[in-house]
Short mmCIF file of C-alpha atoms in Angstrom, two decimals:
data_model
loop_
_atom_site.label_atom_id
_atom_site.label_comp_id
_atom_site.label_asym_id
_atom_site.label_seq_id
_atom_site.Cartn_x
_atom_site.Cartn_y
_atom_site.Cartn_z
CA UNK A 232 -24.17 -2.86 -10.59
CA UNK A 233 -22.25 -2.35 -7.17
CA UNK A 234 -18.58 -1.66 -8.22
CA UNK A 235 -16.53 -4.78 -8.35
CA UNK A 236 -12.35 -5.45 -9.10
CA UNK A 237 -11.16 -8.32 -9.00
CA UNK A 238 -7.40 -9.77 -9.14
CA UNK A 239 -6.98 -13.53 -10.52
CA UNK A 240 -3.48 -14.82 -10.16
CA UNK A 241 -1.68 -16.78 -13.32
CA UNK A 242 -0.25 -20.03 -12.36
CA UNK A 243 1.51 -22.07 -14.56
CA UNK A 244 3.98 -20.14 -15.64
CA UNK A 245 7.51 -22.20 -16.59
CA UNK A 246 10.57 -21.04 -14.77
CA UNK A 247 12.28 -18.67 -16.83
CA UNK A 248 15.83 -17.60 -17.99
CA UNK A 249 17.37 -15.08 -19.05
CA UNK A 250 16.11 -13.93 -22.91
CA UNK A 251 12.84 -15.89 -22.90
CA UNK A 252 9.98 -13.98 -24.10
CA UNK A 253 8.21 -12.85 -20.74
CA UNK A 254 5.18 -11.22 -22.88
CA UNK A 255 4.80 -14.74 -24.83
CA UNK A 256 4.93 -16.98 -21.45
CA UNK A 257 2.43 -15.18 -19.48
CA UNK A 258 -0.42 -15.04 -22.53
CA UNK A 259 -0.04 -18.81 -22.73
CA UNK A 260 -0.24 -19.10 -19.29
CA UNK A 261 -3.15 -17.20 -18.83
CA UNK A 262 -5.17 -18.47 -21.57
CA UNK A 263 -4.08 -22.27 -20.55
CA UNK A 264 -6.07 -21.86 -17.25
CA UNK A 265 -8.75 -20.10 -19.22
CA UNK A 266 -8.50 -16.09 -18.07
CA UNK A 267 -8.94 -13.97 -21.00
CA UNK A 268 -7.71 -10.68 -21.41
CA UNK A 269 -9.38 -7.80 -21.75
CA UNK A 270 -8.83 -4.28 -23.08
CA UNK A 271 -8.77 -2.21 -19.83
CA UNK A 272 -7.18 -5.16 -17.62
CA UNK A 273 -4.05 -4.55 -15.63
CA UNK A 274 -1.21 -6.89 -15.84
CA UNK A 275 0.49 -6.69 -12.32
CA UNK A 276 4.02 -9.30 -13.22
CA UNK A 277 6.76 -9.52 -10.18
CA UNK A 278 10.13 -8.18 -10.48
CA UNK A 279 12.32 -11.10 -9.45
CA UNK A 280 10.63 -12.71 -13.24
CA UNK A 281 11.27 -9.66 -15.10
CA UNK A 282 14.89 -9.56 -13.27
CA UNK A 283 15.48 -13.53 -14.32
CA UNK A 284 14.18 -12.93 -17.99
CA UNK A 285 16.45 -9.98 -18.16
CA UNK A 286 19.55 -10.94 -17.14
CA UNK A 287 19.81 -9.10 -14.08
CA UNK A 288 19.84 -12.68 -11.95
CA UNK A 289 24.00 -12.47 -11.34
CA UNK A 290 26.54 -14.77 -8.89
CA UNK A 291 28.44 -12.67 -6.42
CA UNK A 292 31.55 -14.68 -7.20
CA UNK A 293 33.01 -12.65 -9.98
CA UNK A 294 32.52 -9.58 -7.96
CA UNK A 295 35.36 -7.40 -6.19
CA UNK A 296 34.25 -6.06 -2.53
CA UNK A 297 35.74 -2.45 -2.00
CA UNK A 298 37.35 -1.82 1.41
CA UNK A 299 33.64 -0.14 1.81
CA UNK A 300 31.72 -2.53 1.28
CA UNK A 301 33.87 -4.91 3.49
CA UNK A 302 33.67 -2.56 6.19
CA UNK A 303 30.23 -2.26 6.26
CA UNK A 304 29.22 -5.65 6.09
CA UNK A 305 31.90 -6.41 9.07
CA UNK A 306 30.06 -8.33 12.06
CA UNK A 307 26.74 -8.97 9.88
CA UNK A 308 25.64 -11.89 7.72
CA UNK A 309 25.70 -10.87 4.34
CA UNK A 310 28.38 -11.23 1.44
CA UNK A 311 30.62 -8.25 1.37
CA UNK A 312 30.35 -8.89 -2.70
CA UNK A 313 26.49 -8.74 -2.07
CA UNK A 314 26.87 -5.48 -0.36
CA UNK A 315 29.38 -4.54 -3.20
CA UNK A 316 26.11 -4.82 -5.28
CA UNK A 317 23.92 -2.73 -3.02
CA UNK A 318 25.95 0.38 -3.28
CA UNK A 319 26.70 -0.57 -6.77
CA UNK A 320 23.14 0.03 -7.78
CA UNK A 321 22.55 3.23 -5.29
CA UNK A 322 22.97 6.93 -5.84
CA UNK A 323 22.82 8.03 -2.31
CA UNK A 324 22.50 6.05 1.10
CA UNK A 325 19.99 7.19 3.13
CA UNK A 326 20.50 5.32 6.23
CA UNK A 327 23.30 2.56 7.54
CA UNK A 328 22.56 0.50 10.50
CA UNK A 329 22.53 -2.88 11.88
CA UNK A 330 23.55 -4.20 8.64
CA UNK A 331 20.46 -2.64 7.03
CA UNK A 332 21.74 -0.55 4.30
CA UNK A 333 18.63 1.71 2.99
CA UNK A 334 19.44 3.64 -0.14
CA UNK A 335 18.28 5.42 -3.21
CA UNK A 336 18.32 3.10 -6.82
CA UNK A 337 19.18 5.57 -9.10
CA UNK A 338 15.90 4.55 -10.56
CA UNK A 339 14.97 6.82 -7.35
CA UNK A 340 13.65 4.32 -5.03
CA UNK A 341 14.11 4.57 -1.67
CA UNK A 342 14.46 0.74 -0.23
CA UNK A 343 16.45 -1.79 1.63
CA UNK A 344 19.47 -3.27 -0.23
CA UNK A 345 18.77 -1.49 -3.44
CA UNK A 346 15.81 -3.57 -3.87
CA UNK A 347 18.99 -6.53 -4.41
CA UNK A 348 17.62 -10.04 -2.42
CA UNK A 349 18.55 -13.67 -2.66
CA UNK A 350 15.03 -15.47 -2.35
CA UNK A 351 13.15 -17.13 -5.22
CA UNK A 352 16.66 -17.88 -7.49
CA UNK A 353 18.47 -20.50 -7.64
CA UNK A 354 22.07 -20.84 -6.33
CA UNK A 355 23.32 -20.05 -2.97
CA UNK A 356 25.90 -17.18 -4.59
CA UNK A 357 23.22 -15.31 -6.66
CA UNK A 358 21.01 -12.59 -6.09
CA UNK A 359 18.60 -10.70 -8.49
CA UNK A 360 19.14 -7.00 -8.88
CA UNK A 361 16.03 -4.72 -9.91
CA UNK A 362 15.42 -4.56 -13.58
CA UNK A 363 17.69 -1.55 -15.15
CA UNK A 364 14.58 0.21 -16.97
CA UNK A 365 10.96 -1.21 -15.23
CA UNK A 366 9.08 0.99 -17.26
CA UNK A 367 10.69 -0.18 -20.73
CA UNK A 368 9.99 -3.56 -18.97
CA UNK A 369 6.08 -2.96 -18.45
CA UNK A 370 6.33 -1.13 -22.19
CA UNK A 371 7.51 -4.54 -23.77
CA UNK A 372 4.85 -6.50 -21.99
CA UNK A 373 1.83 -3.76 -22.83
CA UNK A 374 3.44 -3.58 -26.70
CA UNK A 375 3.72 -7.48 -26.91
CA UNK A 376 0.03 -8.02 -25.62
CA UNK A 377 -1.44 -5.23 -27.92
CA UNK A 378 0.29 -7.14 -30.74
CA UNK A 379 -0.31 -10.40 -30.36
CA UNK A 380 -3.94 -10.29 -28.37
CA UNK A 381 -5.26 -6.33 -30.20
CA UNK A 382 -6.17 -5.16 -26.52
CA UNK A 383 -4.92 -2.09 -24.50
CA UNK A 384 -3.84 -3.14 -20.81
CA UNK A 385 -2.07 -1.59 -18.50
CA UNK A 386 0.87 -3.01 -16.87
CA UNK A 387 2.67 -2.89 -13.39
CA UNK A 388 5.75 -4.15 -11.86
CA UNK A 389 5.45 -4.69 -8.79
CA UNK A 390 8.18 -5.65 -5.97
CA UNK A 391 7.77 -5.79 -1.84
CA UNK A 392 9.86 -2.49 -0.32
CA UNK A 393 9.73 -1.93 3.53
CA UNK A 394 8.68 1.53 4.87
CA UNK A 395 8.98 3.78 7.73
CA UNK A 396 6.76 3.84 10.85
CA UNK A 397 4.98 1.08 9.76
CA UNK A 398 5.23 -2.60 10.41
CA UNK A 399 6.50 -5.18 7.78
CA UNK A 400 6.38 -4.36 4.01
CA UNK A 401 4.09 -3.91 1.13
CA UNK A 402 3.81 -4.77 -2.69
CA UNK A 403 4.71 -1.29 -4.78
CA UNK A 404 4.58 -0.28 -8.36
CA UNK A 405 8.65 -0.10 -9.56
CA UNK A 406 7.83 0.00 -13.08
CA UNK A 407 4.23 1.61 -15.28
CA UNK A 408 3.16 1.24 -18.68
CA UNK A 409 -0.16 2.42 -19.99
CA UNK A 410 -1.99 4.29 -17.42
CA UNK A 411 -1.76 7.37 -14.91
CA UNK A 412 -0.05 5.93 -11.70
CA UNK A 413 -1.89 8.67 -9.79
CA UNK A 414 -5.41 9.11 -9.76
CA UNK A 415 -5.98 12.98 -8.52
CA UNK A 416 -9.03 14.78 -6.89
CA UNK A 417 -7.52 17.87 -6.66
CA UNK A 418 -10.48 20.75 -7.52
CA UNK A 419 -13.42 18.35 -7.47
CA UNK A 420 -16.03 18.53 -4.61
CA UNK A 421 -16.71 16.20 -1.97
CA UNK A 422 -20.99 14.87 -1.79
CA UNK A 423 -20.95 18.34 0.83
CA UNK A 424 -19.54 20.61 -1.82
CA UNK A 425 -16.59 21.03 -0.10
CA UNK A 426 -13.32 21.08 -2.36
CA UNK A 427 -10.75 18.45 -1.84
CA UNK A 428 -7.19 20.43 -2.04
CA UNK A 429 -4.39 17.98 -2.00
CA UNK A 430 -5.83 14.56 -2.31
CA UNK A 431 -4.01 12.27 -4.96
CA UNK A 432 -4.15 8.75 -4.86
CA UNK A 433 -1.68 6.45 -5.81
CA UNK A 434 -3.41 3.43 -7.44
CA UNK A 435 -0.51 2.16 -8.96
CA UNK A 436 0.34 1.24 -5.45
CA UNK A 437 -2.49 -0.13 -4.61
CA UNK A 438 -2.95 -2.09 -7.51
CA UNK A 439 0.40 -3.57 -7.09
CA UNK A 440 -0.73 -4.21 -3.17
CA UNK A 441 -3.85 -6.19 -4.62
CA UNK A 442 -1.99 -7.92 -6.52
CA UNK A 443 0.41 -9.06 -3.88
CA UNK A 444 -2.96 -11.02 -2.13
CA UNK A 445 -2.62 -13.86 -4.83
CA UNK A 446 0.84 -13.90 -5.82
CA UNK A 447 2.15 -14.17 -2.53
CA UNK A 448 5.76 -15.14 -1.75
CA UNK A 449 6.36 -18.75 -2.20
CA UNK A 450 3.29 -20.20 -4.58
CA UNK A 451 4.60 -19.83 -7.94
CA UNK A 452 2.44 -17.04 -8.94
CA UNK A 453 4.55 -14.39 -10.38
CA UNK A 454 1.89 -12.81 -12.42
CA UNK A 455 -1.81 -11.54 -11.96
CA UNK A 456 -4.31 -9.88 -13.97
CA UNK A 457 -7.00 -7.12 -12.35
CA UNK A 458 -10.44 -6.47 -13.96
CA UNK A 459 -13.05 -3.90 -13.43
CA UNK A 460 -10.80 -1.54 -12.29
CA UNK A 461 -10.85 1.80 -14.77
CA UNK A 462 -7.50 3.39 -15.14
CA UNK A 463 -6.93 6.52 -17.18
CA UNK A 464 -5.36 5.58 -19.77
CA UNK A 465 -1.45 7.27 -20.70
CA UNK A 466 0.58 6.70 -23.10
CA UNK A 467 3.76 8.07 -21.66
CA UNK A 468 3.69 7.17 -18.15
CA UNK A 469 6.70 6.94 -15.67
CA UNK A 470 8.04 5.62 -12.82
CA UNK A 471 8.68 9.23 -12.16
CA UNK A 472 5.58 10.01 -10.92
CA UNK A 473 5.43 7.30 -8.41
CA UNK A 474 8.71 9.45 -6.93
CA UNK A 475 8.08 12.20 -4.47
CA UNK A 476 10.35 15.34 -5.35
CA UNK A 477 12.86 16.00 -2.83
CA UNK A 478 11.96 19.35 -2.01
CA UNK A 479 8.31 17.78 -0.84
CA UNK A 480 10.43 14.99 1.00
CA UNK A 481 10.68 15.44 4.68
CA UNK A 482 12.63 12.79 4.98
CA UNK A 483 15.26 12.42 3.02
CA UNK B 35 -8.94 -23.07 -9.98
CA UNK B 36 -6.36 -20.39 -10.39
CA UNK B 37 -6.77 -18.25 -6.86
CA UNK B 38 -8.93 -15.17 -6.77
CA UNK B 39 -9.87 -11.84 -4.94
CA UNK B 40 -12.14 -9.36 -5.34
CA UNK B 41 -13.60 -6.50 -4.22
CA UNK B 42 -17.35 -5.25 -3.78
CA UNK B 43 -17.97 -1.82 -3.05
CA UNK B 44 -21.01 -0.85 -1.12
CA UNK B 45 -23.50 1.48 -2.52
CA UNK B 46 -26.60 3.07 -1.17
CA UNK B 47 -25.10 3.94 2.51
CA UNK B 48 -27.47 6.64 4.41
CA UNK B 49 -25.78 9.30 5.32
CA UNK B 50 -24.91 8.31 8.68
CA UNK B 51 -25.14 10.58 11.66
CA UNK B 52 -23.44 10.22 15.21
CA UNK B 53 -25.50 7.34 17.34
CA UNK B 54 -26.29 5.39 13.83
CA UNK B 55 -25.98 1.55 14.27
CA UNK B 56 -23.24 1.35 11.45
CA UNK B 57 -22.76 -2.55 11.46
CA UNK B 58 -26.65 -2.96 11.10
CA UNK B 59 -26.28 0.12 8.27
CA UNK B 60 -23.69 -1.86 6.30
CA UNK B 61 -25.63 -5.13 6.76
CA UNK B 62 -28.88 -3.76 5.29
CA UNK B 63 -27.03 -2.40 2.49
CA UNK B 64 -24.79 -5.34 1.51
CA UNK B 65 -28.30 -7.07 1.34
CA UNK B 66 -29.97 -4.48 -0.74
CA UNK B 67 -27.70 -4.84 -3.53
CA UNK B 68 -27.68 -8.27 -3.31
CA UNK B 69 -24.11 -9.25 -2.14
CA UNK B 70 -24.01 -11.64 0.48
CA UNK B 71 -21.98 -11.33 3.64
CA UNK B 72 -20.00 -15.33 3.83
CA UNK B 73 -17.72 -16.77 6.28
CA UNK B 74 -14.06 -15.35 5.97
CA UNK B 75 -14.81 -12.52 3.86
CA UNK B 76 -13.28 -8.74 4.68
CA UNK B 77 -14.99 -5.88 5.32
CA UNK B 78 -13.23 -2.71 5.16
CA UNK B 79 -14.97 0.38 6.29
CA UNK B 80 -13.63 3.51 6.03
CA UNK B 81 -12.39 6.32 8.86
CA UNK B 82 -14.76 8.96 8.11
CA UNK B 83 -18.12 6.87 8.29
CA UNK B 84 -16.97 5.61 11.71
CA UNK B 85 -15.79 8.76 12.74
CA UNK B 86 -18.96 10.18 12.15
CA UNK B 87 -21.46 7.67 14.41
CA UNK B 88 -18.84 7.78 17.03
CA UNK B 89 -19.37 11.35 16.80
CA UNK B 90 -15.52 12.53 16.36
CA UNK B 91 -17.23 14.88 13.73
CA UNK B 92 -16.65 18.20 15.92
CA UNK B 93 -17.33 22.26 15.41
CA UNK B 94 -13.93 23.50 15.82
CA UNK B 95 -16.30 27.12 16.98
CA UNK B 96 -16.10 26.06 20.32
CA UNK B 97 -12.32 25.15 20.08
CA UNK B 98 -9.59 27.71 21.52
CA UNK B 99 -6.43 27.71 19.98
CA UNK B 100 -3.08 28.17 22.03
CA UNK B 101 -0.04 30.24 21.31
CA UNK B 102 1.77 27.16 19.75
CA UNK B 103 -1.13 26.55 17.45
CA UNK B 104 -1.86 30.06 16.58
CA UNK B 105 2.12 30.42 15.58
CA UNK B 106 2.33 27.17 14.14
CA UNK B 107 -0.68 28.36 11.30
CA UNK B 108 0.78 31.87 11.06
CA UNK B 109 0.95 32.65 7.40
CA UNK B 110 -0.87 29.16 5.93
CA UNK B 111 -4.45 28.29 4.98
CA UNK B 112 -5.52 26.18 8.14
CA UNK B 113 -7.51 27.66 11.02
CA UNK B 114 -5.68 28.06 14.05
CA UNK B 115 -8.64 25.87 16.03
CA UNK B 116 -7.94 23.13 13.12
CA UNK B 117 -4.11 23.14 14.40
CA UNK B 118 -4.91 23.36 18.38
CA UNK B 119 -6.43 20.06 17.14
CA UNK B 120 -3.96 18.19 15.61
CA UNK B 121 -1.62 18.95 18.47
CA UNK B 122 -4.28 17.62 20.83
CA UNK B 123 -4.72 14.20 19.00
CA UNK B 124 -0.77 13.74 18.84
CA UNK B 125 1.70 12.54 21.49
CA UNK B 126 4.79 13.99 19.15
CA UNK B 127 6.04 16.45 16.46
CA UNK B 128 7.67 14.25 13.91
CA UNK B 129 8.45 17.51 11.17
CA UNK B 130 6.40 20.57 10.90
CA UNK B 131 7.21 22.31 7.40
CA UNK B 132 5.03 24.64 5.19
CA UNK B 133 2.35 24.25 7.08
CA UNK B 134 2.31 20.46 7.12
CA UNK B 135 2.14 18.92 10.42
CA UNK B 136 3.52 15.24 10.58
CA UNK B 137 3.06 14.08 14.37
CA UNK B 138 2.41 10.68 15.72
CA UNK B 139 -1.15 10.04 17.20
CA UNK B 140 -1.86 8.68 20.53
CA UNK B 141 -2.78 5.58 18.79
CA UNK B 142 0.67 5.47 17.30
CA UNK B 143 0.34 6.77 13.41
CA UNK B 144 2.77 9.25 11.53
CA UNK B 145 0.58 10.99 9.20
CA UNK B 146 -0.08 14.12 8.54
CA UNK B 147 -2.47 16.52 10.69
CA UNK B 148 -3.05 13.85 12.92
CA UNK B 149 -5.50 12.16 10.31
CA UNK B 150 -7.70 15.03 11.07
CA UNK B 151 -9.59 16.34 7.96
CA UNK B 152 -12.38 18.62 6.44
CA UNK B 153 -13.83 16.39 3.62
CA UNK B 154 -16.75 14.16 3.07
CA UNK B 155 -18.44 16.15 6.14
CA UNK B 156 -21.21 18.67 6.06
CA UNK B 157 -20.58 21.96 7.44
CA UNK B 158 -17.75 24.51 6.60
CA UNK B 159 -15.86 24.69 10.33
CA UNK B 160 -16.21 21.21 11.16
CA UNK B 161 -13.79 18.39 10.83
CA UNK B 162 -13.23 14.58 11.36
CA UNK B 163 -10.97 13.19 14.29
CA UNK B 164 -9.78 9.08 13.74
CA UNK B 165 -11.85 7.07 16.42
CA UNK B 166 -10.22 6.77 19.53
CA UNK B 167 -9.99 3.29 19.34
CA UNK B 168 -10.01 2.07 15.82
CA UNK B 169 -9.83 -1.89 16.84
CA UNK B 170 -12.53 -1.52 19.18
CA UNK B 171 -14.95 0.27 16.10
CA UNK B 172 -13.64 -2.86 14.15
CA UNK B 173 -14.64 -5.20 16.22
CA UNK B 174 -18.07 -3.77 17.30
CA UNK B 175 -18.83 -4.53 13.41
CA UNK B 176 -17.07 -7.82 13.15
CA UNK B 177 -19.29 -8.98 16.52
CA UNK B 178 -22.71 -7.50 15.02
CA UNK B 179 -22.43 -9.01 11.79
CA UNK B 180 -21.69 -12.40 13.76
CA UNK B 181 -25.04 -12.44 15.86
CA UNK B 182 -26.83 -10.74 13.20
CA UNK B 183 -25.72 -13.31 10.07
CA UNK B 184 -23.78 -16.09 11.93
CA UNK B 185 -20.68 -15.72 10.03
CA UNK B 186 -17.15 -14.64 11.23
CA UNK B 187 -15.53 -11.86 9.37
CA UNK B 188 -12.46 -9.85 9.47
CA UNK B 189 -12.73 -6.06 10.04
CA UNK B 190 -10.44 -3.40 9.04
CA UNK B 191 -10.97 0.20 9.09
CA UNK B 192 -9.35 1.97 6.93
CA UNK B 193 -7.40 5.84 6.41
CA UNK B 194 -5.65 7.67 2.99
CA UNK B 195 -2.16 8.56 4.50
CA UNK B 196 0.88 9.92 2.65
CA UNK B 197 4.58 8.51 2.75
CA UNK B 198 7.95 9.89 2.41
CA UNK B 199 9.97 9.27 -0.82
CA UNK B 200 6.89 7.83 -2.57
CA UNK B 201 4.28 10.39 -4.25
CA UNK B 202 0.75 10.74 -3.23
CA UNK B 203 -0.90 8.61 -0.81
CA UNK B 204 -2.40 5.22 -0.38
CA UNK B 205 -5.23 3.62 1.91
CA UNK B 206 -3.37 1.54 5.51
CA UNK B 207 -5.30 -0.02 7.83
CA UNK B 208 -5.37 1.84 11.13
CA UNK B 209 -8.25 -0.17 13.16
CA UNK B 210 -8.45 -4.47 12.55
CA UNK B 211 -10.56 -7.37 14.03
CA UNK B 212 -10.54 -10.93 13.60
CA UNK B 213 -7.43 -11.65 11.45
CA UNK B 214 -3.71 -11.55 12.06
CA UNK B 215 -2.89 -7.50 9.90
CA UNK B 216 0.93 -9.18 9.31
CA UNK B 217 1.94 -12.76 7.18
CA UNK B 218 4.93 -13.91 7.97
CA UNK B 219 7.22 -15.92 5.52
CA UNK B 220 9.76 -16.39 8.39
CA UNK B 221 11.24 -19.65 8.43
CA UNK B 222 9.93 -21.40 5.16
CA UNK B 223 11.60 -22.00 1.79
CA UNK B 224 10.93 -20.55 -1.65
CA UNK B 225 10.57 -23.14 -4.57
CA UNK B 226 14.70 -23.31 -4.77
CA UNK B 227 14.55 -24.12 -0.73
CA UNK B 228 16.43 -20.75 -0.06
CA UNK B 229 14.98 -19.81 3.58
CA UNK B 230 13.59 -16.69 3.40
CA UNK B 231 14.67 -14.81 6.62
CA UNK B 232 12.89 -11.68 7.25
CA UNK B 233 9.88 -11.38 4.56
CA UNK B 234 6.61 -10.45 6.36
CA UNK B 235 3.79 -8.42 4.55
CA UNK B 236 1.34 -6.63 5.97
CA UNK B 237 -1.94 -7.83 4.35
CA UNK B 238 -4.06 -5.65 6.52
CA UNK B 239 -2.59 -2.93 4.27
CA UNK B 240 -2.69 -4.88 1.20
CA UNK B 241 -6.07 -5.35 1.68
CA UNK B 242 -6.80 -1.99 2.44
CA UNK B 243 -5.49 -0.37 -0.48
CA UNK B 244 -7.60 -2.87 -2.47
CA UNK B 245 -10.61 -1.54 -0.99
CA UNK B 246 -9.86 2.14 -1.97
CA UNK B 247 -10.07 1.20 -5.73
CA UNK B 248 -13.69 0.64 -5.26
CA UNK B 249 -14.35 2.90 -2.28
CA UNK B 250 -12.69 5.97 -3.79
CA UNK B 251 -12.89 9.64 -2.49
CA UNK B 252 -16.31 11.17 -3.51
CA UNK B 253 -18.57 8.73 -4.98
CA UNK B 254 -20.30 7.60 -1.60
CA UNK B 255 -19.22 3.84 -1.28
CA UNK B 256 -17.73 3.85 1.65
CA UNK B 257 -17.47 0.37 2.40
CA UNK B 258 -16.27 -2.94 0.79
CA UNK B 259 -16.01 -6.52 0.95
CA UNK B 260 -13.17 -8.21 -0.25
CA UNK B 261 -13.79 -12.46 -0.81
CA UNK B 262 -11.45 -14.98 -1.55
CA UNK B 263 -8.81 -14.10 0.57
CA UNK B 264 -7.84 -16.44 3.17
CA UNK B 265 -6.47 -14.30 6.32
CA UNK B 266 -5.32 -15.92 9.32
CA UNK B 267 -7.87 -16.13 12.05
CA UNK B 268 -7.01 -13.71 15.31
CA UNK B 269 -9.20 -13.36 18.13
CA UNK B 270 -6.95 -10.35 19.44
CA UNK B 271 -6.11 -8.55 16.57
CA UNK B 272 -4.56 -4.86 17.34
CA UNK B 273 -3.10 -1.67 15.32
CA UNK B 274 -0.28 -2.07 17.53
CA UNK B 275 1.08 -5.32 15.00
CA UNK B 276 0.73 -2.34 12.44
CA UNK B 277 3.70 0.11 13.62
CA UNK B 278 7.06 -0.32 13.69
CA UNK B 279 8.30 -0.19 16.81
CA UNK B 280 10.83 2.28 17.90
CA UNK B 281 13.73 0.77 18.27
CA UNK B 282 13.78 -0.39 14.56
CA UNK B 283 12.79 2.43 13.15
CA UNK B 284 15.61 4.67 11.43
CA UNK B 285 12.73 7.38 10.57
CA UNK B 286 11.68 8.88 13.89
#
């Protein structure tokens, strides 16, 4: 059989609030349109519905802008109190300009805003920040489907970061739970028998980027499941590993 | 019916040699295993195989390196004739560090060595160039598999490159035909009728990085066809919709 993966997007699911039982809502969901799943799938769930179940969905009103965060929102649309937020959630800016405020989360990622943004939530004076712990997030999801369905998946969150040189922005892995993010060649051969030195692949990306094809923006599809695809399986994995060190960071 | 993508990989590829008709190749192939080639699905082929029947395979032998390219590999594993090359596929330096070269390509990518590499090729001292003109290559295939089948496809050809802050690397699209690469969200509303203002996603990589999970590095597959995902048409699809240009990038 020609190899085959396939992503299938879970609609259906209610809008949620903060405390309800992510895990529980997207099993029902799934099996109400009639996709099973299977040991070995990978559960690919949006951050802005892991952000909303967790609390992380806040209003800017109860929040006090620092002469910073005034100044640099001075001349550009946003909320100082939103850009309160931004460096609020960062532990280093990496660049400032045009109103574009690109920093490190201290999670480690490098994105616009801190990964903060204002679409998909309702209310005009909230935003959704990134979810404190993704992995723990993923964890509870993976844990909760073992438990109530008896099958090993993996799980992904996933959220939409920009990126340097090129054009507009792709979906990205934030958050891992039950399978190597990287998938590495190093020391095997080629079909020539030539080694390959330095190639590792970052699936976790490009499952997340899959994933993005059917969950889209605006459709109500927060969640998606991928089959056929055959991760190696770990128990401890990390958002770490999606990081590159700094001293292997050109561009810092 | 909950929406759906999927991937196919390709198997049974010759080993294709400069001259080859790769569209007819791919054709053949597809048909051999069974998998049909339908109206508005993607194929994604990857650099190497076009490289190689466009014959951007080369010998460096015949290759003489310059000062700059003999100082530039003093003291690291690549062949000074390997480096004269990556200097003559780039139009500028973006960092040079231990040994890694990160310069833009005439075409306009940042990636490392100019996307010139050594695997998946026979032969010990040769290496693989990109094709000069990755949109053309794309849409050579997208117009043969029209007169041959009758049905209108989308093309991309695809690359591994690395990217700063985020480890390992993931398959882009650096040659497209027949779709529009970006999506824009621009202008509509999410389900709370917040505008979104500046969300567009680059499918074309999206869709890209979805073919590597079937294409892989060493298993000989090195094409796919993704179905079920509804791209824009574009008669004049180009790379260039893939980089960021210049003046908004803060990473040059």
């Amino acid at each position: 059989m020609p190899p085959e993966v396939r992503v299938i997007g879970i609609q259906g699911m209610p809008e949620v609030r903060e405390g309800d039982d992510l895990a529980a809502q997207l099993i029902d969901a799934a099996e109400e349109q009639g996709t099973a799943i299977d040991d070995g799938d990978v559960i690919v769930v949006t951050q802005k519905i892991v952000s909303k179940t967790e609390g992380r969905v806040i209003s800017i009103e109860g929040v006090e802008a620092s002469p910073l965060a005034i100044a640099i929102t001075e001349g550009h649309r946003r909320d100082p109190r939103h850009t309160e937020l931004i460096l609020r959630e960062s532990r280093r800016i990496v660049r400032m300009d045009r109103g574009v405020i690109l920093s490190e989360t201290y999670h480690g990622f490098n994105c616009a805003n801190a990964g903060i943004d204002a679409s998909n939530i309702p209310g005009s004076n909230t935003v959704a920040l990134l979810p404190v712990d993704p992995d723990a997030s993923a964890r509870r999801i993976r844990d909760a489907v073992k438990e109530r369905l008896g099958v090993d998946v993996a799980v992904i969150i996933s959220d939409t970061f920009g990126r340097p040189w090129r054009n507009a922005a792709v979906n990205v892995a934030i958050g891992v739970a039950g399978f190597n993010p990287l998938l590495s060649y190093v020391g095997q051969e080629d079909a020539h028998g030539n080694m390959m030195f330095t190639t590792v692949i970052c699936v976790a990306d490009e499952l997340a980027a899959m994933a993005e094809l059917v969950t889209g923006k605006v459709d109500g599809v927060p969640v998606s499941i991928i089959k056929g695809y055959e991760y190696e399986p770990m128990e401890n994995a990390t958002h770490e590993d999606l990081l590159r060190s700094p001293d292997k960071d050109l561009f810092r």
